[in-house]
Amino acid sequence: MAEEATRRVLVPGGSGAVGEGVVRAYLAAGAIVVVPTRTEQRADEFRELLGDAASDRLHLFAHDYATFEGAETLAATMRERFGGIDDVVAPIGGWWAGKRLWEIGAADWDAAFTGLATTHMAVARAVLPRLSGRGSYAIVVGESALHPVPGSGLVSMEQAAVLMMRRVLAAEAGDEQRIHALVLGPVRTRVLPGEPSWVSAEQIGTVAVALSRSPGEASREVSLRTSAEAEQILARLA
Ligand SMILES: NC(=O)c1ccc[n+]([C@@H]2O[C@H](COP(=O)([O-])OP(=O)(O)OC[C@H]3O[C@@H](n4cnc5c(N)ncnc54)[C@H](OP(=O)(O)O)[C@@H]3O)[C@@H](O)[C@H]2O)c1
């Protein structure tokens, strides 16, 4: 546990429903947790939501990390300020629904595909060369990356692209870095209480922390479709 006290973790998308579980888990594990968010308002709301959990190890601030330039500044600042970056968990995304693919417009494409895919790429290219090697980089996607979801095709396409990005990065990094994907089923969050059988945001955070602290876990895709699956993985990592 003492090792976690100095771990420096970046959670872009940390203000979101899944991100909250990740941020809470790393704070509870004693890490320094950096959460950029694209608006001041969201920073204020998320700080309030965290309440007492928002300790002085949480660095939550407004910053546009969704561009190559913005992500580069973020990674450079983190290195200057904290001396490096050990872990990244990227629950960047969200749901989009309501149109078949041939009904979408340019604004849908930009919001649900280009914008999100660009943000993942921007963060990965800025951070990976600066990762210390002590921890890991984990992207967060849904099962929709693997299966077409009619009416939400842009989500499936974007998530599949990000999943392939992870595969390419892992192949290119070899033994230098551990680059994981957490592939989620429906999640119990502050937004959606869901069913007891669903994996919870809290469990996702706990798995992310355990994975990053397991140097023997080479780059991999971790299926977290249910609460039971999360518990099995946690038992194995323990
Ligand atoms: N919730 C679920 O049940 C569920 C199930 C399966 C998979 N997932 C996956 O988990 C990930 C997170 O989902 P979520 O439910 O937590 O979503 P969310 O609550 O909407 O949060 C997503 C976060 O991503 C950031 N974000 C959103 N759009 C962005 C954009 N265009 N550019 C940059 N950042 C953007 C936001 O951060 P800021 O606005 O603060 O910058 C936000 O905090 C997604 O990949 C999603 O597919 C979620």
PDB file of C-alpha atoms and ligand atoms in Angstrom:
ATOM      1  CA  MET A   1       0.000   0.000   0.000  1.00  0.00           C
ATOM      2  CA  ALA A   2       2.920   2.344   0.701  1.00  0.00           C
ATOM      3  CA  GLU A   3       3.846   2.171  -2.991  1.00  0.00           C
ATOM      4  CA  GLU A   4       0.413   3.599  -3.935  1.00  0.00           C
ATOM      5  CA  ALA A   5       1.055   6.744  -1.895  1.00  0.00           C
ATOM      6  CA  THR A   6       3.257   8.188  -4.609  1.00  0.00           C
ATOM      7  CA  ARG A   7       1.549   6.701  -7.654  1.00  0.00           C
ATOM      8  CA  ARG A   8       0.626   9.410 -10.189  1.00  0.00           C
ATOM      9  CA  VAL A   9      -2.529   8.608 -12.087  1.00  0.00           C
ATOM     10  CA  LEU A  10      -4.258  10.419 -14.935  1.00  0.00           C
ATOM     11  CA  VAL A  11      -7.983   9.829 -15.473  1.00  0.00           C
ATOM     12  CA  PRO A  12      -9.252  11.721 -18.542  1.00  0.00           C
ATOM     13  CA  GLY A  13     -13.039  11.273 -18.560  1.00  0.00           C
ATOM     14  CA  GLY A  14     -12.827  10.786 -14.784  1.00  0.00           C
ATOM     15  CA  SER A  15     -15.779  13.087 -14.152  1.00  0.00           C
ATOM     16  CA  GLY A  16     -18.109  10.651 -15.930  1.00  0.00           C
ATOM     17  CA  ALA A  17     -20.291   7.892 -14.526  1.00  0.00           C
ATOM     18  CA  VAL A  18     -17.682   5.141 -14.943  1.00  0.00           C
ATOM     19  CA  GLY A  19     -14.789   7.532 -14.280  1.00  0.00           C
ATOM     20  CA  GLU A  20     -16.139   8.311 -10.829  1.00  0.00           C
ATOM     21  CA  GLY A  21     -15.501   4.724  -9.729  1.00  0.00           C
ATOM     22  CA  VAL A  22     -11.953   4.870 -11.072  1.00  0.00           C
ATOM     23  CA  VAL A  23     -11.185   8.191  -9.397  1.00  0.00           C
ATOM     24  CA  ARG A  24     -12.576   7.046  -6.051  1.00  0.00           C
ATOM     25  CA  ALA A  25     -10.651   3.755  -6.192  1.00  0.00           C
ATOM     26  CA  TYR A  26      -7.299   5.401  -6.887  1.00  0.00           C
ATOM     27  CA  LEU A  27      -7.872   8.068  -4.232  1.00  0.00           C
ATOM     28  CA  ALA A  28      -8.749   5.339  -1.728  1.00  0.00           C
ATOM     29  CA  ALA A  29      -5.529   3.529  -2.722  1.00  0.00           C
ATOM     30  CA  GLY A  30      -3.480   6.621  -1.807  1.00  0.00           C
ATOM     31  CA  ALA A  31      -2.572   7.794  -5.322  1.00  0.00           C
ATOM     32  CA  ILE A  32      -2.212  11.301  -6.703  1.00  0.00           C
ATOM     33  CA  VAL A  33      -5.141  11.506  -9.123  1.00  0.00           C
ATOM     34  CA  VAL A  34      -5.269  14.033 -11.964  1.00  0.00           C
ATOM     35  CA  VAL A  35      -8.683  14.601 -13.549  1.00  0.00           C
ATOM     36  CA  PRO A  36      -8.902  17.119 -16.384  1.00  0.00           C
ATOM     37  CA  THR A  37     -12.394  18.071 -17.488  1.00  0.00           C
ATOM     38  CA  ARG A  38     -13.421  20.215 -20.387  1.00  0.00           C
ATOM     39  CA  THR A  39     -15.506  22.722 -18.418  1.00  0.00           C
ATOM     40  CA  GLU A  40     -15.260  24.605 -15.106  1.00  0.00           C
ATOM     41  CA  GLN A  41     -18.853  23.745 -14.382  1.00  0.00           C
ATOM     42  CA  ARG A  42     -18.198  20.021 -14.617  1.00  0.00           C
ATOM     43  CA  ALA A  43     -15.134  20.398 -12.388  1.00  0.00           C
ATOM     44  CA  ASP A  44     -17.236  22.133  -9.721  1.00  0.00           C
ATOM     45  CA  GLU A  45     -20.045  19.594  -9.964  1.00  0.00           C
ATOM     46  CA  PHE A  46     -17.697  16.623  -9.767  1.00  0.00           C
ATOM     47  CA  ARG A  47     -15.816  18.040  -6.779  1.00  0.00           C
ATOM     48  CA  GLU A  48     -19.099  18.503  -4.973  1.00  0.00           C
ATOM     49  CA  LEU A  49     -20.195  14.978  -5.863  1.00  0.00           C
ATOM     50  CA  LEU A  50     -16.975  13.486  -4.464  1.00  0.00           C
ATOM     51  CA  GLY A  51     -17.434  15.311  -1.172  1.00  0.00           C
ATOM     52  CA  ASP A  52     -14.913  14.199   1.449  1.00  0.00           C
ATOM     53  CA  ALA A  53     -13.260  11.824  -1.033  1.00  0.00           C
ATOM     54  CA  ALA A  54     -11.890  14.903  -2.856  1.00  0.00           C
ATOM     55  CA  SER A  55      -8.684  14.995  -0.804  1.00  0.00           C
ATOM     56  CA  ASP A  56      -5.649  17.145  -1.535  1.00  0.00           C
ATOM     57  CA  ARG A  57      -4.325  14.280  -3.698  1.00  0.00           C
ATOM     58  CA  LEU A  58      -7.091  15.005  -6.222  1.00  0.00           C
ATOM     59  CA  HIS A  59      -6.097  17.484  -8.934  1.00  0.00           C
ATOM     60  CA  LEU A  60      -9.340  18.309 -10.716  1.00  0.00           C
ATOM     61  CA  PHE A  61      -9.321  21.228 -13.125  1.00  0.00           C
ATOM     62  CA  ALA A  62     -10.760  22.537 -16.379  1.00  0.00           C
ATOM     63  CA  HIS A  63      -8.543  21.743 -19.357  1.00  0.00           C
ATOM     64  CA  ASP A  64      -9.322  20.817 -22.946  1.00  0.00           C
ATOM     65  CA  TYR A  65      -7.499  17.505 -23.349  1.00  0.00           C
ATOM     66  CA  ALA A  66      -9.544  16.583 -26.452  1.00  0.00           C
ATOM     67  CA  THR A  67      -6.976  17.924 -28.952  1.00  0.00           C
ATOM     68  CA  PHE A  68      -3.415  16.770 -29.684  1.00  0.00           C
ATOM     69  CA  GLU A  69      -2.124  20.125 -28.412  1.00  0.00           C
ATOM     70  CA  GLY A  70      -4.283  20.104 -25.275  1.00  0.00           C
ATOM     71  CA  ALA A  71      -3.335  16.541 -24.347  1.00  0.00           C
ATOM     72  CA  GLU A  72       0.355  17.307 -24.951  1.00  0.00           C
ATOM     73  CA  THR A  73       0.211  20.301 -22.584  1.00  0.00           C
ATOM     74  CA  LEU A  74      -1.553  18.176 -19.985  1.00  0.00           C
ATOM     75  CA  ALA A  75       1.027  15.383 -20.088  1.00  0.00           C
ATOM     76  CA  ALA A  76       3.953  17.830 -20.029  1.00  0.00           C
ATOM     77  CA  THR A  77       2.451  19.705 -17.073  1.00  0.00           C
ATOM     78  CA  MET A  78       1.886  16.482 -15.169  1.00  0.00           C
ATOM     79  CA  ARG A  79       5.486  15.517 -15.648  1.00  0.00           C
ATOM     80  CA  GLU A  80       6.740  18.937 -14.566  1.00  0.00           C
ATOM     81  CA  ARG A  81       4.475  19.063 -11.554  1.00  0.00           C
ATOM     82  CA  PHE A  82       4.618  15.470 -10.315  1.00  0.00           C
ATOM     83  CA  GLY A  83       7.806  14.197 -11.937  1.00  0.00           C
ATOM     84  CA  GLY A  84       6.013  11.670 -14.161  1.00  0.00           C
ATOM     85  CA  ILE A  85       2.927   9.614 -14.859  1.00  0.00           C
ATOM     86  CA  ASP A  86       2.519   6.037 -13.620  1.00  0.00           C
ATOM     87  CA  ASP A  87      -1.002   5.067 -14.661  1.00  0.00           C
ATOM     88  CA  VAL A  88      -3.687   6.207 -17.054  1.00  0.00           C
ATOM     89  CA  VAL A  89      -7.280   5.032 -17.087  1.00  0.00           C
ATOM     90  CA  ALA A  90      -9.314   6.531 -19.936  1.00  0.00           C
ATOM     91  CA  PRO A  91     -13.108   6.165 -19.559  1.00  0.00           C
ATOM     92  CA  ILE A  92     -13.613   8.730 -22.306  1.00  0.00           C
ATOM     93  CA  GLY A  93     -16.913   8.346 -24.073  1.00  0.00           C
ATOM     94  CA  GLY A  94     -20.594   8.165 -23.513  1.00  0.00           C
ATOM     95  CA  TRP A  95     -23.705   6.822 -25.164  1.00  0.00           C
ATOM     96  CA  TRP A  96     -25.265   7.959 -28.434  1.00  0.00           C
ATOM     97  CA  ALA A  97     -28.445   6.565 -29.971  1.00  0.00           C
ATOM     98  CA  GLY A  98     -31.396   7.265 -32.178  1.00  0.00           C
ATOM     99  CA  LYS A  99     -30.349   6.969 -35.821  1.00  0.00           C
ATOM    100  CA  ARG A 100     -29.409   4.296 -38.279  1.00  0.00           C
ATOM    101  CA  LEU A 101     -26.032   4.881 -39.850  1.00  0.00           C
ATOM    102  CA  TRP A 102     -27.429   6.201 -43.106  1.00  0.00           C
ATOM    103  CA  GLU A 103     -29.482   8.750 -41.173  1.00  0.00           C
ATOM    104  CA  ILE A 104     -26.593  10.438 -39.330  1.00  0.00           C
ATOM    105  CA  GLY A 105     -25.361  13.927 -40.118  1.00  0.00           C
ATOM    106  CA  ALA A 106     -21.935  15.512 -39.954  1.00  0.00           C
ATOM    107  CA  ALA A 107     -22.590  16.806 -36.425  1.00  0.00           C
ATOM    108  CA  ASP A 108     -23.385  13.267 -35.180  1.00  0.00           C
ATOM    109  CA  TRP A 109     -20.240  11.955 -36.828  1.00  0.00           C
ATOM    110  CA  ASP A 110     -18.064  14.621 -35.242  1.00  0.00           C
ATOM    111  CA  ALA A 111     -19.576  14.243 -31.768  1.00  0.00           C
ATOM    112  CA  ALA A 112     -19.918  10.472 -31.499  1.00  0.00           C
ATOM    113  CA  PHE A 113     -17.027   9.268 -33.648  1.00  0.00           C
ATOM    114  CA  THR A 114     -14.348  11.805 -34.583  1.00  0.00           C
ATOM    115  CA  GLY A 115     -14.377  13.779 -31.337  1.00  0.00           C
ATOM    116  CA  LEU A 116     -14.087  10.753 -29.076  1.00  0.00           C
ATOM    117  CA  ALA A 117     -11.614   8.811 -31.215  1.00  0.00           C
ATOM    118  CA  THR A 118      -9.465  11.944 -31.518  1.00  0.00           C
ATOM    119  CA  THR A 119      -9.476  12.444 -27.742  1.00  0.00           C
ATOM    120  CA  HIS A 120      -8.352   8.853 -27.089  1.00  0.00           C
ATOM    121  CA  MET A 121      -5.578   9.180 -29.688  1.00  0.00           C
ATOM    122  CA  ALA A 122      -4.507  12.598 -28.399  1.00  0.00           C
ATOM    123  CA  VAL A 123      -4.154  11.336 -24.818  1.00  0.00           C
ATOM    124  CA  ALA A 124      -2.401   8.101 -25.825  1.00  0.00           C
ATOM    125  CA  ARG A 125       0.214   9.813 -28.021  1.00  0.00           C
ATOM    126  CA  ALA A 126       0.916  12.477 -25.407  1.00  0.00           C
ATOM    127  CA  VAL A 127       1.159  10.165 -22.401  1.00  0.00           C
ATOM    128  CA  LEU A 128       2.693   6.899 -23.595  1.00  0.00           C
ATOM    129  CA  PRO A 129       6.190   8.310 -24.198  1.00  0.00           C
ATOM    130  CA  ARG A 130       6.061   9.791 -20.675  1.00  0.00           C
ATOM    131  CA  LEU A 131       4.736   6.752 -18.758  1.00  0.00           C
ATOM    132  CA  SER A 132       7.129   5.647 -16.038  1.00  0.00           C
ATOM    133  CA  GLY A 133       6.699   1.908 -16.670  1.00  0.00           C
ATOM    134  CA  ARG A 134       5.629   1.263 -13.066  1.00  0.00           C
ATOM    135  CA  GLY A 135       1.942   1.117 -13.908  1.00  0.00           C
ATOM    136  CA  SER A 136      -0.264   0.663 -16.931  1.00  0.00           C
ATOM    137  CA  TYR A 137      -2.487   2.426 -19.459  1.00  0.00           C
ATOM    138  CA  ALA A 138      -6.103   1.243 -19.616  1.00  0.00           C
ATOM    139  CA  ILE A 139      -8.756   2.309 -22.062  1.00  0.00           C
ATOM    140  CA  VAL A 140     -12.401   1.725 -21.146  1.00  0.00           C
ATOM    141  CA  VAL A 141     -14.906   0.583 -23.766  1.00  0.00           C
ATOM    142  CA  GLY A 142     -18.210  -1.253 -23.867  1.00  0.00           C
ATOM    143  CA  GLU A 143     -19.178  -4.565 -25.398  1.00  0.00           C
ATOM    144  CA  SER A 144     -20.651  -2.480 -28.209  1.00  0.00           C
ATOM    145  CA  ALA A 145     -17.063  -2.425 -29.507  1.00  0.00           C
ATOM    146  CA  LEU A 146     -17.510  -6.109 -30.331  1.00  0.00           C
ATOM    147  CA  HIS A 147     -21.143  -6.265 -31.443  1.00  0.00           C
ATOM    148  CA  PRO A 148     -23.204  -3.993 -33.695  1.00  0.00           C
ATOM    149  CA  VAL A 149     -25.887  -2.096 -31.796  1.00  0.00           C
ATOM    150  CA  PRO A 150     -28.643  -1.015 -34.206  1.00  0.00           C
ATOM    151  CA  GLY A 151     -29.438   2.670 -33.747  1.00  0.00           C
ATOM    152  CA  SER A 152     -26.138   3.234 -31.883  1.00  0.00           C
ATOM    153  CA  GLY A 153     -23.775   2.323 -34.692  1.00  0.00           C
ATOM    154  CA  LEU A 154     -21.493   5.286 -34.108  1.00  0.00           C
ATOM    155  CA  VAL A 155     -20.791   4.034 -30.583  1.00  0.00           C
ATOM    156  CA  SER A 156     -19.921   0.561 -31.892  1.00  0.00           C
ATOM    157  CA  MET A 157     -17.688   2.030 -34.590  1.00  0.00           C
ATOM    158  CA  GLU A 158     -15.871   4.436 -32.281  1.00  0.00           C
ATOM    159  CA  GLN A 159     -15.380   1.850 -29.540  1.00  0.00           C
ATOM    160  CA  ALA A 160     -14.101  -0.708 -32.057  1.00  0.00           C
ATOM    161  CA  ALA A 161     -11.635   1.854 -33.383  1.00  0.00           C
ATOM    162  CA  VAL A 162     -10.380   2.600 -29.873  1.00  0.00           C
ATOM    163  CA  LEU A 163     -10.099  -1.116 -29.094  1.00  0.00           C
ATOM    164  CA  MET A 164      -7.965  -1.581 -32.199  1.00  0.00           C
ATOM    165  CA  MET A 165      -5.923   1.459 -31.173  1.00  0.00           C
ATOM    166  CA  ARG A 166      -5.114  -0.406 -27.948  1.00  0.00           C
ATOM    167  CA  ARG A 167      -4.112  -3.525 -29.874  1.00  0.00           C
ATOM    168  CA  VAL A 168      -1.780  -1.551 -32.114  1.00  0.00           C
ATOM    169  CA  LEU A 169      -0.282   0.362 -29.186  1.00  0.00           C
ATOM    170  CA  ALA A 170       0.290  -2.878 -27.253  1.00  0.00           C
ATOM    171  CA  ALA A 171       1.933  -4.507 -30.257  1.00  0.00           C
ATOM    172  CA  GLU A 172       4.144  -1.455 -30.776  1.00  0.00           C
ATOM    173  CA  ALA A 173       5.045  -1.095 -27.087  1.00  0.00           C
ATOM    174  CA  GLY A 174       6.042  -4.739 -26.679  1.00  0.00           C
ATOM    175  CA  ASP A 175       7.438  -5.239 -23.169  1.00  0.00           C
ATOM    176  CA  GLU A 176       7.990  -1.517 -22.605  1.00  0.00           C
ATOM    177  CA  GLN A 177       4.469  -0.685 -21.407  1.00  0.00           C
ATOM    178  CA  ARG A 178       1.356  -2.568 -20.310  1.00  0.00           C
ATOM    179  CA  ILE A 179      -1.664  -1.342 -22.234  1.00  0.00           C
ATOM    180  CA  HIS A 180      -5.023  -2.802 -21.260  1.00  0.00           C
ATOM    181  CA  ALA A 181      -8.645  -2.491 -22.255  1.00  0.00           C
ATOM    182  CA  LEU A 182     -11.523  -2.889 -19.824  1.00  0.00           C
ATOM    183  CA  VAL A 183     -14.458  -4.145 -21.885  1.00  0.00           C
ATOM    184  CA  LEU A 184     -17.654  -3.441 -19.987  1.00  0.00           C
ATOM    185  CA  GLY A 185     -21.196  -4.682 -19.999  1.00  0.00           C
ATOM    186  CA  PRO A 186     -23.894  -2.360 -18.638  1.00  0.00           C
ATOM    187  CA  VAL A 187     -22.630  -0.551 -15.548  1.00  0.00           C
ATOM    188  CA  ARG A 188     -24.228   0.376 -12.223  1.00  0.00           C
ATOM    189  CA  THR A 189     -23.409   4.070 -11.807  1.00  0.00           C
ATOM    190  CA  ARG A 190     -24.688   7.257 -10.194  1.00  0.00           C
ATOM    191  CA  VAL A 191     -26.675   7.785 -13.380  1.00  0.00           C
ATOM    192  CA  LEU A 192     -28.209   4.321 -13.665  1.00  0.00           C
ATOM    193  CA  PRO A 193     -28.635   2.078 -10.587  1.00  0.00           C
ATOM    194  CA  GLY A 194     -29.167  -0.918 -12.899  1.00  0.00           C
ATOM    195  CA  GLU A 195     -29.309  -4.547 -11.751  1.00  0.00           C
ATOM    196  CA  PRO A 196     -27.271  -6.212  -8.986  1.00  0.00           C
ATOM    197  CA  SER A 197     -25.745  -8.542 -11.583  1.00  0.00           C
ATOM    198  CA  TRP A 198     -24.254  -5.595 -13.493  1.00  0.00           C
ATOM    199  CA  VAL A 199     -20.646  -4.618 -12.895  1.00  0.00           C
ATOM    200  CA  SER A 200     -20.424  -1.426 -10.821  1.00  0.00           C
ATOM    201  CA  ALA A 201     -18.301   1.678 -11.399  1.00  0.00           C
ATOM    202  CA  GLU A 202     -16.710   0.929  -8.031  1.00  0.00           C
ATOM    203  CA  GLN A 203     -15.691  -2.594  -9.146  1.00  0.00           C
ATOM    204  CA  ILE A 204     -14.256  -1.187 -12.377  1.00  0.00           C
ATOM    205  CA  GLY A 205     -12.126   1.204 -10.327  1.00  0.00           C
ATOM    206  CA  THR A 206     -10.945  -1.612  -8.066  1.00  0.00           C
ATOM    207  CA  VAL A 207      -9.997  -3.764 -11.065  1.00  0.00           C
ATOM    208  CA  ALA A 208      -8.131  -0.837 -12.660  1.00  0.00           C
ATOM    209  CA  VAL A 209      -6.081  -0.312  -9.493  1.00  0.00           C
ATOM    210  CA  ALA A 210      -5.365  -4.042  -9.128  1.00  0.00           C
ATOM    211  CA  LEU A 211      -4.300  -4.392 -12.765  1.00  0.00           C
ATOM    212  CA  SER A 212      -1.943  -1.446 -12.586  1.00  0.00           C
ATOM    213  CA  ARG A 213      -0.350  -2.921  -9.462  1.00  0.00           C
ATOM    214  CA  SER A 214       0.176  -6.318 -11.099  1.00  0.00           C
ATOM    215  CA  PRO A 215       3.380  -6.054 -13.149  1.00  0.00           C
ATOM    216  CA  GLY A 216       2.954  -9.674 -14.214  1.00  0.00           C
ATOM    217  CA  GLU A 217      -0.231  -8.798 -16.106  1.00  0.00           C
ATOM    218  CA  ALA A 218       0.964  -8.138 -19.652  1.00  0.00           C
ATOM    219  CA  SER A 219      -1.116  -5.980 -22.013  1.00  0.00           C
ATOM    220  CA  ARG A 220      -4.558  -7.507 -22.272  1.00  0.00           C
ATOM    221  CA  GLU A 221      -8.293  -7.029 -22.728  1.00  0.00           C
ATOM    222  CA  VAL A 222     -10.253  -7.652 -19.541  1.00  0.00           C
ATOM    223  CA  SER A 223     -13.886  -8.592 -19.878  1.00  0.00           C
ATOM    224  CA  LEU A 224     -16.024  -6.955 -17.173  1.00  0.00           C
ATOM    225  CA  ARG A 225     -19.476  -7.807 -18.435  1.00  0.00           C
ATOM    226  CA  THR A 226     -20.948  -8.597 -15.029  1.00  0.00           C
ATOM    227  CA  SER A 227     -20.340  -8.110 -11.339  1.00  0.00           C
ATOM    228  CA  ALA A 228     -19.436 -11.808 -11.049  1.00  0.00           C
ATOM    229  CA  GLU A 229     -16.787 -11.462 -13.741  1.00  0.00           C
ATOM    230  CA  ALA A 230     -15.268  -8.489 -11.916  1.00  0.00           C
ATOM    231  CA  GLU A 231     -15.115 -10.468  -8.668  1.00  0.00           C
ATOM    232  CA  GLN A 232     -13.425 -13.405 -10.427  1.00  0.00           C
ATOM    233  CA  ILE A 233     -10.758 -11.131 -11.883  1.00  0.00           C
ATOM    234  CA  LEU A 234     -10.193  -9.423  -8.552  1.00  0.00           C
ATOM    235  CA  ALA A 235      -9.789 -12.786  -6.812  1.00  0.00           C
ATOM    236  CA  ARG A 236      -7.210 -13.817  -9.409  1.00  0.00           C
ATOM    237  CA  LEU A 237      -5.274 -10.553  -9.180  1.00  0.00           C
ATOM    238  CA  ALA A 238      -5.284 -10.686  -5.387  1.00  0.00           C
TER     239      ALA A 238
HETATM  240  N1  LIG B   1     -22.090   3.691 -18.333  1.00  0.00           N
HETATM  241  C1  LIG B   1     -22.204   2.467 -18.838  1.00  0.00           C
HETATM  242  O1  LIG B   1     -23.149   1.706 -18.527  1.00  0.00           O
HETATM  243  C2  LIG B   1     -21.179   1.924 -19.785  1.00  0.00           C
HETATM  244  C3  LIG B   1     -21.343   0.619 -20.255  1.00  0.00           C
HETATM  245  C4  LIG B   1     -20.399   0.091 -21.122  1.00  0.00           C
HETATM  246  C5  LIG B   1     -19.320   0.870 -21.504  1.00  0.00           C
HETATM  247  N2  LIG B   1     -19.189   2.138 -21.054  1.00  0.00           N
HETATM  248  C6  LIG B   1     -18.028   2.901 -21.534  1.00  0.00           C
HETATM  249  O2  LIG B   1     -17.387   3.573 -20.471  1.00  0.00           O
HETATM  250  C7  LIG B   1     -16.836   4.807 -20.961  1.00  0.00           C
HETATM  251  C8  LIG B   1     -17.342   5.936 -20.083  1.00  0.00           C
HETATM  252  O3  LIG B   1     -18.754   5.959 -20.127  1.00  0.00           O
HETATM  253  P1  LIG B   1     -19.622   6.792 -19.104  1.00  0.00           P
HETATM  254  O4  LIG B   1     -20.940   6.134 -18.996  1.00  0.00           O
HETATM  255  O5  LIG B   1     -18.831   7.058 -17.881  1.00  0.00           O
HETATM  256  O6  LIG B   1     -19.816   8.155 -19.906  1.00  0.00           O
HETATM  257  P2  LIG B   1     -20.042   9.640 -19.344  1.00  0.00           P
HETATM  258  O7  LIG B   1     -20.684   9.602 -18.009  1.00  0.00           O
HETATM  259  O8  LIG B   1     -20.696  10.387 -20.431  1.00  0.00           O
HETATM  260  O9  LIG B   1     -18.571  10.190 -19.125  1.00  0.00           O
HETATM  261  C9  LIG B   1     -17.707  10.210 -20.189  1.00  0.00           C
HETATM  262  C10 LIG B   1     -16.551  11.158 -19.928  1.00  0.00           C
HETATM  263  O10 LIG B   1     -15.835  11.296 -21.140  1.00  0.00           O
HETATM  264  C11 LIG B   1     -15.564  12.638 -21.349  1.00  0.00           C
HETATM  265  N3  LIG B   1     -16.029  12.969 -22.703  1.00  0.00           N
HETATM  266  C12 LIG B   1     -17.218  12.866 -23.216  1.00  0.00           C
HETATM  267  N4  LIG B   1     -17.248  13.281 -24.489  1.00  0.00           N
HETATM  268  C13 LIG B   1     -16.034  13.642 -24.761  1.00  0.00           C
HETATM  269  C14 LIG B   1     -15.429  14.151 -25.912  1.00  0.00           C
HETATM  270  N5  LIG B   1     -16.105  14.381 -27.046  1.00  0.00           N
HETATM  271  N6  LIG B   1     -14.149  14.438 -25.856  1.00  0.00           N
HETATM  272  C15 LIG B   1     -13.467  14.229 -24.715  1.00  0.00           C
HETATM  273  N7  LIG B   1     -13.995  13.719 -23.604  1.00  0.00           N
HETATM  274  C16 LIG B   1     -15.272  13.430 -23.627  1.00  0.00           C
HETATM  275  C17 LIG B   1     -16.305  13.493 -20.375  1.00  0.00           C
HETATM  276  O11 LIG B   1     -15.355  14.237 -19.631  1.00  0.00           O
HETATM  277  P3  LIG B   1     -15.393  15.843 -19.447  1.00  0.00           P
HETATM  278  O12 LIG B   1     -16.673  16.348 -20.020  1.00  0.00           O
HETATM  279  O13 LIG B   1     -15.332  15.985 -17.967  1.00  0.00           O
HETATM  280  O14 LIG B   1     -14.205  16.310 -20.161  1.00  0.00           O
HETATM  281  C18 LIG B   1     -17.007  12.528 -19.476  1.00  0.00           C
HETATM  282  O15 LIG B   1     -16.632  12.697 -18.131  1.00  0.00           O
HETATM  283  C19 LIG B   1     -17.259   4.913 -22.431  1.00  0.00           C
HETATM  284  O16 LIG B   1     -16.256   4.425 -23.260  1.00  0.00           O
HETATM  285  C20 LIG B   1     -18.462   4.001 -22.493  1.00  0.00           C
HETATM  286  O17 LIG B   1     -18.690   3.487 -23.768  1.00  0.00           O
HETATM  287  C21 LIG B   1     -20.073   2.695 -20.196  1.00  0.00           C
END
